[in-house]
C-alpha positions as protocol buffer text, in pm:
chain_id: "A"
residue {
  index: 1
  type: MET
  ca { x: 20446 y: 11440 z: 11549 }
}
residue {
  index: 2
  type: SER
  ca { x: 20189 y: 11176 z: 11630 }
}
residue {
  index: 3
  type: ILE
  ca { x: 20253 y: 10817 z: 11532 }
}
residue {
  index: 4
  type: ALA
  ca { x: 19954 y: 10824 z: 11295 }
}
residue {
  index: 5
  type: ASP
  ca { x: 20091 y: 11135 z: 11121 }
}
residue {
  index: 6
  type: TYR
  ca { x: 20438 y: 10980 z: 11102 }
}
residue {
  index: 7
  type: LEU
  ca { x: 20300 y: 10662 z: 10947 }
}
residue {
  index: 8
  type: GLU
  ca { x: 20090 y: 10848 z: 10694 }
}
residue {
  index: 9
  type: GLU
  ca { x: 20373 y: 11079 z: 10591 }
}
residue {
  index: 10
  type: ASN
  ca { x: 20644 y: 10815 z: 10567 }
}
residue {
  index: 11
  type: LEU
  ca { x: 20434 y: 10544 z: 10406 }
}
residue {
  index: 12
  type: SER
  ca { x: 20326 y: 10798 z: 10144 }
}
residue {
  index: 13
  type: LYS
  ca { x: 20689 y: 10892 z: 10075 }
}
residue {
  index: 14
  type: GLU
  ca { x: 20810 y: 10533 z: 10055 }
}
residue {
  index: 15
  type: PHE
  ca { x: 20528 y: 10371 z: 9856 }
}
residue {
  index: 16
  type: SER
  ca { x: 20346 y: 10652 z: 9667 }
}
residue {
  index: 17
  type: PRO
  ca { x: 20017 y: 10475 z: 9735 }
}
residue {
  index: 18
  type: GLU
  ca { x: 19701 y: 10503 z: 9532 }
}
residue {
  index: 19
  type: SER
  ca { x: 19517 y: 10488 z: 9863 }
}
residue {
  index: 20
  type: LEU
  ca { x: 19627 y: 10490 z: 10226 }
}
residue {
  index: 21
  type: GLU
  ca { x: 19437 y: 10471 z: 10553 }
}
residue {
  index: 22
  type: VAL
  ca { x: 19606 y: 10479 z: 10892 }
}
residue {
  index: 23
  type: ILE
  ca { x: 19342 y: 10371 z: 11143 }
}
residue {
  index: 24
  type: ASN
  ca { x: 19407 y: 10415 z: 11513 }
}
residue {
  index: 25
  type: GLU
  ca { x: 19256 y: 10113 z: 11692 }
}
residue {
  index: 26
  type: SER
  ca { x: 19423 y: 10179 z: 12026 }
}
residue {
  index: 27
  type: HIS
  ca { x: 19090 y: 10229 z: 12201 }
}
residue {
  index: 28
  type: LEU
  ca { x: 19010 y: 9864 z: 12127 }
}
residue {
  index: 29
  type: HIS
  ca { x: 19321 y: 9755 z: 12320 }
}
residue {
  index: 30
  type: ALA
  ca { x: 19303 y: 9978 z: 12628 }
}
residue {
  index: 31
  type: GLY
  ca { x: 19444 y: 9789 z: 12925 }
}
residue {
  index: 32
  type: HIS
  ca { x: 19581 y: 9505 z: 12710 }
}
residue {
  index: 33
  type: ALA
  ca { x: 19945 y: 9407 z: 12672 }
}
residue {
  index: 34
  type: GLY
  ca { x: 20116 y: 9658 z: 12447 }
}
residue {
  index: 35
  type: ASP
  ca { x: 19892 y: 9948 z: 12551 }
}
residue {
  index: 36
  type: ASN
  ca { x: 20126 y: 10219 z: 12670 }
}
residue {
  index: 37
  type: GLY
  ca { x: 19850 y: 10461 z: 12771 }
}
residue {
  index: 38
  type: THR
  ca { x: 19926 y: 10716 z: 12497 }
}
residue {
  index: 39
  type: GLY
  ca { x: 19626 y: 10628 z: 12284 }
}
residue {
  index: 40
  type: GLU
  ca { x: 19866 y: 10544 z: 12001 }
}
residue {
  index: 41
  type: SER
  ca { x: 19960 y: 10182 z: 12051 }
}
residue {
  index: 42
  type: HIS
  ca { x: 19767 y: 9988 z: 11785 }
}
residue {
  index: 43
  type: PHE
  ca { x: 19716 y: 10079 z: 11421 }
}
residue {
  index: 44
  type: ARG
  ca { x: 19564 y: 9919 z: 11114 }
}
residue {
  index: 45
  type: ILE
  ca { x: 19715 y: 10017 z: 10781 }
}
residue {
  index: 46
  type: ARG
  ca { x: 19521 y: 9988 z: 10456 }
}
residue {
  index: 47
  type: ILE
  ca { x: 19746 y: 10067 z: 10163 }
}
residue {
  index: 48
  type: VAL
  ca { x: 19728 y: 10009 z: 9789 }
}
residue {
  index: 49
  type: SER
  ca { x: 20046 y: 10072 z: 9594 }
}
residue {
  index: 50
  type: ALA
  ca { x: 20211 y: 9954 z: 9276 }
}
residue {
  index: 51
  type: ALA
  ca { x: 20526 y: 9920 z: 9490 }
}
residue {
  index: 52
  type: PHE
  ca { x: 20379 y: 9598 z: 9629 }
}
residue {
  index: 53
  type: ALA
  ca { x: 20337 y: 9431 z: 9288 }
}
residue {
  index: 54
  type: GLY
  ca { x: 20484 y: 9083 z: 9293 }
}
residue {
  index: 55
  type: MET
  ca { x: 20534 y: 9086 z: 9670 }
}
residue {
  index: 56
  type: GLY
  ca { x: 20380 y: 8828 z: 9898 }
}
residue {
  index: 57
  type: ARG
  ca { x: 20175 y: 8927 z: 10201 }
}
residue {
  index: 58
  type: LEU
  ca { x: 20462 y: 8874 z: 10444 }
}
residue {
  index: 59
  type: ASP
  ca { x: 20702 y: 9081 z: 10234 }
}
residue {
  index: 60
  type: ARG
  ca { x: 20449 y: 9366 z: 10215 }
}
residue {
  index: 61
  type: HIS
  ca { x: 20406 y: 9349 z: 10591 }
}
residue {
  index: 62
  type: ARG
  ca { x: 20783 y: 9359 z: 10644 }
}
residue {
  index: 63
  type: ALA
  ca { x: 20819 y: 9657 z: 10409 }
}
residue {
  index: 64
  type: ILE
  ca { x: 20556 y: 9853 z: 10602 }
}
residue {
  index: 65
  type: ASN
  ca { x: 20713 y: 9758 z: 10936 }
}
residue {
  index: 66
  type: ALA
  ca { x: 21053 y: 9876 z: 10811 }
}
residue {
  index: 67
  type: VAL
  ca { x: 20907 y: 10223 z: 10751 }
}
residue {
  index: 68
  type: ALA
  ca { x: 20735 y: 10225 z: 11091 }
}
residue {
  index: 69
  type: GLN
  ca { x: 21028 y: 10087 z: 11293 }
}
residue {
  index: 70
  type: PRO
  ca { x: 21221 y: 10412 z: 11353 }
}
residue {
  index: 71
  type: LYS
  ca { x: 20916 y: 10570 z: 11516 }
}
residue {
  index: 72
  type: LEU
  ca { x: 20837 y: 10256 z: 11715 }
}
residue {
  index: 73
  type: ASP
  ca { x: 21196 y: 10243 z: 11842 }
}
residue {
  index: 74
  type: GLU
  ca { x: 21142 y: 10585 z: 12000 }
}
residue {
  index: 75
  type: GLY
  ca { x: 20910 y: 10416 z: 12247 }
}
């Protein structure tokens, strides 16, 4: 499963979003630090969910990263 597919599937499960976009921006970072050559190294997430009500920006970011972390730990 691609990283983009993993993110979309698991963010949908965790947050039941009203809208979700997983945007692969890896091509903008080719050759930069963090580019692993797979074409799946940098993503932008746009998500709207009631699950984020009352959460600050940093807490929302941490919640999204917690969902993504298992896939990122795979390398």
